[in-house]
Tab-separated table of C-alpha atoms and ligand atoms in Angstrom:
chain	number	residue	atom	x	y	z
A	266	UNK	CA	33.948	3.774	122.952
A	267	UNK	CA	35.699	0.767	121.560
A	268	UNK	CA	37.321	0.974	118.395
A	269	UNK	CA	35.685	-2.494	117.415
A	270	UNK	CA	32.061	-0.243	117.115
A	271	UNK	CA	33.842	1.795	114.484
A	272	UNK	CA	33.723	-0.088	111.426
A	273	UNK	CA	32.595	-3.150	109.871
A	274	UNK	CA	35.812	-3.488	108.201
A	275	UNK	CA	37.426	-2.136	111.533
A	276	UNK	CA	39.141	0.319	109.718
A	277	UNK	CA	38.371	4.131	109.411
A	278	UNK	CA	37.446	5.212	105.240
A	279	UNK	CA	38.459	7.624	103.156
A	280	UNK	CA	36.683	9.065	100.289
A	281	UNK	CA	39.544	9.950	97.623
A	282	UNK	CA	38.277	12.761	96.050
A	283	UNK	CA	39.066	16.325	93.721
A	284	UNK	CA	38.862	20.081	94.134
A	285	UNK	CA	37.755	21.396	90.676
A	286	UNK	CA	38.480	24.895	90.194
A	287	UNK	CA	37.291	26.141	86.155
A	288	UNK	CA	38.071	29.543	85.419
A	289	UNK	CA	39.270	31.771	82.202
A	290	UNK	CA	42.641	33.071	82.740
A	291	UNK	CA	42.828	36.295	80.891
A	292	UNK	CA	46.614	36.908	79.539
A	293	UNK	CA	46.873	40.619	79.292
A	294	UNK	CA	48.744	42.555	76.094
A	295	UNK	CA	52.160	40.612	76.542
A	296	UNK	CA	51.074	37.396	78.157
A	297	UNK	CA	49.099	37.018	75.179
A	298	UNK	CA	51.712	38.233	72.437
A	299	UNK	CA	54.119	35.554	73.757
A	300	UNK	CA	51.759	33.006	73.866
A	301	UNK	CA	50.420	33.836	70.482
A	302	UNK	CA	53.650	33.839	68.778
A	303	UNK	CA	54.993	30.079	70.633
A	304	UNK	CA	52.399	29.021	68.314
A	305	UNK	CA	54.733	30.086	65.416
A	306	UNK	CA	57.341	29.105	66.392
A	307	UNK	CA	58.631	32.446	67.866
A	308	UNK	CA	60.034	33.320	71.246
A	309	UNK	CA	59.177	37.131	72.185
A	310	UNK	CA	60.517	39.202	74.825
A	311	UNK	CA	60.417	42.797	75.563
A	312	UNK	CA	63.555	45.335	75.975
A	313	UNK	CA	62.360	48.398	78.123
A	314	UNK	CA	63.052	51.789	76.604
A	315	UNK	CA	64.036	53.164	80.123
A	316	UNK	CA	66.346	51.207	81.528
A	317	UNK	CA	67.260	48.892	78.617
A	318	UNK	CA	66.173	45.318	80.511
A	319	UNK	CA	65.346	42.714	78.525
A	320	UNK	CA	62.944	40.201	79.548
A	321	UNK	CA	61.286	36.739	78.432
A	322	UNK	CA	58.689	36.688	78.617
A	323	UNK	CA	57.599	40.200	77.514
A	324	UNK	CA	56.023	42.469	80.398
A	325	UNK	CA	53.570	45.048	79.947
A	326	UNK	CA	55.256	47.469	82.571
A	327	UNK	CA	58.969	46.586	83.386
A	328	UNK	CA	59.521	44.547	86.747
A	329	UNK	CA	62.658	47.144	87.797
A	330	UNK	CA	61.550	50.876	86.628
A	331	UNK	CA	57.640	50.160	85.932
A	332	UNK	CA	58.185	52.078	82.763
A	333	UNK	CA	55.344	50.908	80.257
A	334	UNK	CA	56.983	51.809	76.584
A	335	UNK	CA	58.768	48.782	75.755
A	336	UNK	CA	59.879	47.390	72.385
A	337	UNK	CA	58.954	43.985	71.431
A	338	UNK	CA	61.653	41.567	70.862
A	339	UNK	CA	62.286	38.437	68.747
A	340	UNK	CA	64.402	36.238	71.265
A	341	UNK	CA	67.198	33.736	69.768
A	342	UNK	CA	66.324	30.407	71.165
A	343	UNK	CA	69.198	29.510	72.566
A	344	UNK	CA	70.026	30.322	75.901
A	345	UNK	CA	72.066	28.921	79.335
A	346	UNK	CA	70.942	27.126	82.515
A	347	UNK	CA	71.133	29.060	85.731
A	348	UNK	CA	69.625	26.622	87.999
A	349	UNK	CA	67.592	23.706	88.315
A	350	UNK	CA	65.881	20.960	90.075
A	351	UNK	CA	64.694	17.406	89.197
A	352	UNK	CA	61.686	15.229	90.393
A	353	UNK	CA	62.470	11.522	88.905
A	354	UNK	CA	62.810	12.427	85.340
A	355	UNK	CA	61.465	15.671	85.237
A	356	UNK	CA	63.915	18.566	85.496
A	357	UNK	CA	62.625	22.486	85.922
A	358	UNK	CA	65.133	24.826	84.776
A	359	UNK	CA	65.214	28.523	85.180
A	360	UNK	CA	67.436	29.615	81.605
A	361	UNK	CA	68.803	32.791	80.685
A	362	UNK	CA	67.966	33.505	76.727
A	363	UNK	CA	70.955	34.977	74.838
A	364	UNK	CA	70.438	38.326	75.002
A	365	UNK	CA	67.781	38.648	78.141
A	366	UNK	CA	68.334	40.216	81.617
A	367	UNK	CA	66.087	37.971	82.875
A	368	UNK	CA	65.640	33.998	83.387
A	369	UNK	CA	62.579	32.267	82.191
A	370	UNK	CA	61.175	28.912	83.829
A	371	UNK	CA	60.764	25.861	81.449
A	372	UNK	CA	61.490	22.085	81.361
A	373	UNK	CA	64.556	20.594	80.156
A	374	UNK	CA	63.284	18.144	77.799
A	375	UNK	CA	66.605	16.180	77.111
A	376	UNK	CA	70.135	15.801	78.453
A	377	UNK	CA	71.067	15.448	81.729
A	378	UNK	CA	74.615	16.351	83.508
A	379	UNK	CA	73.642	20.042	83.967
A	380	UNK	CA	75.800	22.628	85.546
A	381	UNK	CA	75.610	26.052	85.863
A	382	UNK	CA	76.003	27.756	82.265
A	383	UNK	CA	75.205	24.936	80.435
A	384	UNK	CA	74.099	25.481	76.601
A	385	UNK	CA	70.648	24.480	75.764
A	386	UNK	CA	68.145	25.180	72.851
A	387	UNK	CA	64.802	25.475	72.327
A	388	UNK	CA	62.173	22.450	71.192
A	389	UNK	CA	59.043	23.071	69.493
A	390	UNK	CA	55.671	21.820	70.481
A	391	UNK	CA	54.615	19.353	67.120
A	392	UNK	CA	51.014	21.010	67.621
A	393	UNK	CA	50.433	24.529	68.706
A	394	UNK	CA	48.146	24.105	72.198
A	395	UNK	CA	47.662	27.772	72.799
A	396	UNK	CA	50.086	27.382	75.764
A	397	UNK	CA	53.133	27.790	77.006
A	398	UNK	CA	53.963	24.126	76.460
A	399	UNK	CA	54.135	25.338	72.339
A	400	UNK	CA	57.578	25.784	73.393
A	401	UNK	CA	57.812	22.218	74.709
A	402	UNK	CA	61.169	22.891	76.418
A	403	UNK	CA	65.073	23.154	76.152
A	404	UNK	CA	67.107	20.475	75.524
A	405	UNK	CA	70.749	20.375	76.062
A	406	UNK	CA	72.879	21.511	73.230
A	407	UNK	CA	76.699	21.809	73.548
A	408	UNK	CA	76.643	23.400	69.958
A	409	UNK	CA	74.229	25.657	70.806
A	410	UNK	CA	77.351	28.016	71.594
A	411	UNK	CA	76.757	31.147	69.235
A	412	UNK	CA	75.263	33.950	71.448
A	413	UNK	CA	72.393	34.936	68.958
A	414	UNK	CA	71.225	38.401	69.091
A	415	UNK	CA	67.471	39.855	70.067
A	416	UNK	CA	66.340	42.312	67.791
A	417	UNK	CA	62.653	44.053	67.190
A	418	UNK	CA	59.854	42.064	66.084
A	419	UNK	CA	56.142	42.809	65.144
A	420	UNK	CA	53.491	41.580	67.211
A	421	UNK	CA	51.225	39.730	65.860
A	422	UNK	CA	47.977	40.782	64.488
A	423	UNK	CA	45.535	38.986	66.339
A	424	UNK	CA	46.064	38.280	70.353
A	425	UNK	CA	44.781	35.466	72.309
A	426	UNK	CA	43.244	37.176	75.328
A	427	UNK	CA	41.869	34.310	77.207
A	428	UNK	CA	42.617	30.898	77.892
A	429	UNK	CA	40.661	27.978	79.776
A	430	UNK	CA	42.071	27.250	82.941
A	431	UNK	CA	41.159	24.416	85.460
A	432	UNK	CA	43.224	23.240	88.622
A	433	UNK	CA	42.511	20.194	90.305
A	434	UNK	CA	43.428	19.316	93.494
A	435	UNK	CA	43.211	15.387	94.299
A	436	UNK	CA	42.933	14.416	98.050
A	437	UNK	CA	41.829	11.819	100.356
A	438	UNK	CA	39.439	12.627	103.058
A	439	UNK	CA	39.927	10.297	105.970
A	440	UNK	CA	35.940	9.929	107.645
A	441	UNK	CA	37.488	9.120	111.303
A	442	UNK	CA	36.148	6.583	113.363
A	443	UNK	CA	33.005	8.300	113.664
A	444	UNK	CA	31.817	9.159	110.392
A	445	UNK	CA	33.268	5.926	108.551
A	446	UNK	CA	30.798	4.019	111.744
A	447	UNK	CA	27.797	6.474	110.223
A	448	UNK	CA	28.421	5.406	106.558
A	449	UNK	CA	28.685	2.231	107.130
A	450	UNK	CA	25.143	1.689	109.316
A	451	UNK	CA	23.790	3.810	106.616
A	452	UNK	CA	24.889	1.665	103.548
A	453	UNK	CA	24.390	-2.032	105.526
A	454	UNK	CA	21.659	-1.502	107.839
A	455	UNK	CA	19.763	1.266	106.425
A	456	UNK	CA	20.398	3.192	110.170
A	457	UNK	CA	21.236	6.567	110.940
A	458	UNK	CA	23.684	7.132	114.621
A	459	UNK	CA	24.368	10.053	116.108
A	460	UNK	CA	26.673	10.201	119.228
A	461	UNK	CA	25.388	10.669	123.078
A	462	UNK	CA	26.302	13.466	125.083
A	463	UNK	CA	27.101	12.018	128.879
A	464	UNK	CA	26.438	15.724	130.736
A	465	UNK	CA	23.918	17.209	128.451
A	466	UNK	CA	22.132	14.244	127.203
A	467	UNK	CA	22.038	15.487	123.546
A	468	UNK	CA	22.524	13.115	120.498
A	469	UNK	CA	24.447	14.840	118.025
A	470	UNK	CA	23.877	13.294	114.323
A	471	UNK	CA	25.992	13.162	112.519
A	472	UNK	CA	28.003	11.559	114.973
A	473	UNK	CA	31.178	12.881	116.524
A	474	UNK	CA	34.075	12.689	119.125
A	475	UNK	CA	33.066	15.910	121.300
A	476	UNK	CA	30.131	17.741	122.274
A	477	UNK	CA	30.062	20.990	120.686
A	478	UNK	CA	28.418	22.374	123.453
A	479	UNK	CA	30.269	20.427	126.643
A	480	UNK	CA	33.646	19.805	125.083
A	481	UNK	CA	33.072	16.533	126.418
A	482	UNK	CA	33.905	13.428	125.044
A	483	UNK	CA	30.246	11.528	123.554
A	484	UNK	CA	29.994	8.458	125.370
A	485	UNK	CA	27.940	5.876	122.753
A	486	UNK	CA	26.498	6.134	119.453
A	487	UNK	CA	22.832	6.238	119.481
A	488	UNK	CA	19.958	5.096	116.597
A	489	UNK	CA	17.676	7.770	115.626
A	490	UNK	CA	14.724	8.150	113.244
A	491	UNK	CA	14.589	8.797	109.661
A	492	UNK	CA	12.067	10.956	110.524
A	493	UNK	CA	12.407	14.939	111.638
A	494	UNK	CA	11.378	18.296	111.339
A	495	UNK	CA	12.096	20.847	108.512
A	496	UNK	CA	14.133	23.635	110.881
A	497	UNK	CA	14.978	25.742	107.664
A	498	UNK	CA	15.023	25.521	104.207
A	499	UNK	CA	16.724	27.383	100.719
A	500	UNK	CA	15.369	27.199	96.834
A	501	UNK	CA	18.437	26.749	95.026
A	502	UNK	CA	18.322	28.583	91.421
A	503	UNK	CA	21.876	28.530	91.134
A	504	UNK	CA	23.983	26.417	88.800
A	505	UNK	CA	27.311	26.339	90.520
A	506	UNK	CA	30.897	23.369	89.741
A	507	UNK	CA	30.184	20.799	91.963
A	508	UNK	CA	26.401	20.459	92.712
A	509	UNK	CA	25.561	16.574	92.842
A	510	UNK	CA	21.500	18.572	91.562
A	511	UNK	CA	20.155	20.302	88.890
A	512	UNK	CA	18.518	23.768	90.202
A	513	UNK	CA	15.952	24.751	91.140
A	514	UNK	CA	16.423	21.937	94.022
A	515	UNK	CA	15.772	22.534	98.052
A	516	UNK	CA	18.268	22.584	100.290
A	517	UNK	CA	17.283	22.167	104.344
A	518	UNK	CA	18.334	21.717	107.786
A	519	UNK	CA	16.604	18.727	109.585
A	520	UNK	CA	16.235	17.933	112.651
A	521	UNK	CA	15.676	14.187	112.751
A	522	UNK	CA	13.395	12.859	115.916
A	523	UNK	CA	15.669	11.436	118.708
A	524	UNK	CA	18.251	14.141	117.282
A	525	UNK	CA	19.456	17.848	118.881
A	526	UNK	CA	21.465	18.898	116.057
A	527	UNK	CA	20.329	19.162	112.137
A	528	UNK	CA	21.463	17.699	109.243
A	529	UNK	CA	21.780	19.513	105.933
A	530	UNK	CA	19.860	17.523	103.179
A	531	UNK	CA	17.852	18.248	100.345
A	532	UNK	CA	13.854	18.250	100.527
A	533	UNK	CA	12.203	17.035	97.173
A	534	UNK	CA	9.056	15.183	96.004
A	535	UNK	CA	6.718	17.808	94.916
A	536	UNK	CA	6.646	20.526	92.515
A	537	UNK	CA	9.960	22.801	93.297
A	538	UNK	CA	7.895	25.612	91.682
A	539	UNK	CA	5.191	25.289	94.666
A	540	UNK	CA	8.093	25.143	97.451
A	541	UNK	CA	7.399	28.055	99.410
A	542	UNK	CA	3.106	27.146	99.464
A	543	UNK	CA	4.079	23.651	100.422
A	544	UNK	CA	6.782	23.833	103.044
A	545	UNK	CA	6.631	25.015	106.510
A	546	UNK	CA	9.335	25.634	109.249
A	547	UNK	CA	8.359	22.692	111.716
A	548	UNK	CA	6.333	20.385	109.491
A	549	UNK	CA	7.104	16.296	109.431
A	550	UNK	CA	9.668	14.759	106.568
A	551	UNK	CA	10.569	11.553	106.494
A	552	UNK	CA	13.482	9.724	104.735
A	553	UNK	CA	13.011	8.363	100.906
A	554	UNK	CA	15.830	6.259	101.119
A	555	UNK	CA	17.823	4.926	98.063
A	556	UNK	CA	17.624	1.179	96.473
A	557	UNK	CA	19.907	-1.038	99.127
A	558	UNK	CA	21.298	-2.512	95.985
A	559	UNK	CA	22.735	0.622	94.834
A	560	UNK	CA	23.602	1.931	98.424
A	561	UNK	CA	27.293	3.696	98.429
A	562	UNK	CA	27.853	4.679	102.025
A	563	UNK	CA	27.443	8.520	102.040
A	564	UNK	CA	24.345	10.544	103.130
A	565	UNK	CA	22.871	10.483	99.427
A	566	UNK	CA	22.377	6.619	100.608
A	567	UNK	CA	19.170	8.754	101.364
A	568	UNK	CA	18.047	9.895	98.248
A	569	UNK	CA	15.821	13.421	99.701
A	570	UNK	CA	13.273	13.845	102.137
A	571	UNK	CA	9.967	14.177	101.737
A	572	UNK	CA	7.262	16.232	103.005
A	573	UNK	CA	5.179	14.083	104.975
A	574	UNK	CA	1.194	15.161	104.343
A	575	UNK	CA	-1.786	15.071	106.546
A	576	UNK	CA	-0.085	16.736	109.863
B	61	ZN	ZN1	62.697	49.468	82.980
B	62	ZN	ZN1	26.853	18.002	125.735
């Protein structure tokens, strides 16, 4: 293949896109104590009544003897940097607290010229967030020289036990010569290509580099109909982050006509509740493709397929 069959543009795409991932993080006795009392304005640790080591945060068993008695400490909130590292203007500090055995990991809000040992202080979140960022960070204090002293505090009455969580990941997702060729036809010309096989003779859709049966390189891309057979098919009752469909939806393999492999689409245009009376393994779909004035380039440029009646 030439690389001028690979795009319109000529150039591969990419589809920048996210990983979502939701999910409750639950904070456990101390976790949850700490966080609870940044919201007052209070930095908690925990001293362990075995071997005496004080850490910030508080721990619910300790880190060195696993001993779980521990009393609950009220932290000063000053403390000393240990080490560091900076990204532009953000510096992450690890800082020992007066008083702790332990360093904890926070920003350095303001100041700059660190070295090891030097004094910073704590600075307070203007609105409590229910996270660790209630303590906004430390900022460097040369007068923050008094070693203040830990000594026991109450917890708090009421413990925040679970907090909303949600990491994204942002990424680009480069669709190769083959698939950005596939998205294109789709979009412009309302086509779907798969790829020929030279020694087996077998056009995979969607298109690709290799045969996965040969290991052979495909030697052309090849127009096939927007017509197949249902192979197998799922009800989806499911709600799950990430589906482009309300449930109950169906979810199928096709094999398009002129095609060896299947494609994964959905099935729709009847009454999901009637799926199993109305679908067989082998009947005819066909294609209901999406307005060309709202085409995008992906596979949902075809919006389902369709049962097609009468066979
Ligand atoms: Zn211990
Ligand atoms: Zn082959």
């Amino acid at each position: 293949m030439t690389s001028g069959l690979f795009t319109r543009a000529g150039e591969p795409q990419a589809l920048a896109t996210a990983l979502n991932l939701p999910y409750t993080l639950t904070t456990g006795q101390a976790a949850g104590t700490f966080l609870t009392a940044l919201a007052g304005k209070r930095l908690l640790g925990s001293r362990c009544e075995h071997c005496q080591r004080v850490t910030v945060p508080p721990h619910d068993s300790c880190g060195d003897c696993g001993s779980e008695r521990h009393t609950l400490l009220r932290m000063p909130e000053t403390g000393s940097v240990t080490a560091w590292t900076q990204r532009g203007e953000e510096i992450i500090a690890l800082i020992r607290i007066d008083g702790a055995d332990v360093d904890l990991l926070h920003r350095i809000v303001s100041g700059d010229d660190l070295e090891p040992g030097t004094r910073v202080r704590a600075t307070w979140a203007e609105r409590p967030t229910s996270s660790i960022l209630d303590l906004a960070g430390f900022a460097v204090d040369a007068a923050a020289t008094s070693v203040g002293e830990a000594r026991p505090a109450e917890a708090p009455g009421e413990v925040l036990r679970e907090l909303p969580y949600r990491l994204t990941l942002e990424y680009r997702h480069a669709y190769g010569p083959y698939y950005s060729r596939l998205f294109d036809e789709l979009a412009s010309e309302r086509r779907i290509l798969g790829s020929h096989c030279p020694r087996c003779a077998r056009v995979l859709v969607p298109p690709r580099q290799r045969c996965d049966v040969c290991f052979v390189e495909t030697e052309r891309f090849v127009e096939v109909a927007d017509t197949g057979r249902l192979q197998a098919y799922s009800i989806i009752h499911m709600e799950f982050v990430g589906q482009t469909r309300k449930p109950p939806y169906v979810y199928a393999e096709i094999v398009l006509d002129g095609s060896a492999t299947k494609l994964i689409h959905t099935v729709a245009g009847f009454d999901v509740a009637r799926a199993k009376e109305i679908l067989s393994i082998g009947m005819p779909v066909r294609a209901v493709w999406r307005k060309r004035s709202e085409a995008i380039g992906t596979l949902d440029d075809i919006e389902y397929f369709e049962p097609v009646s009468g066979e």
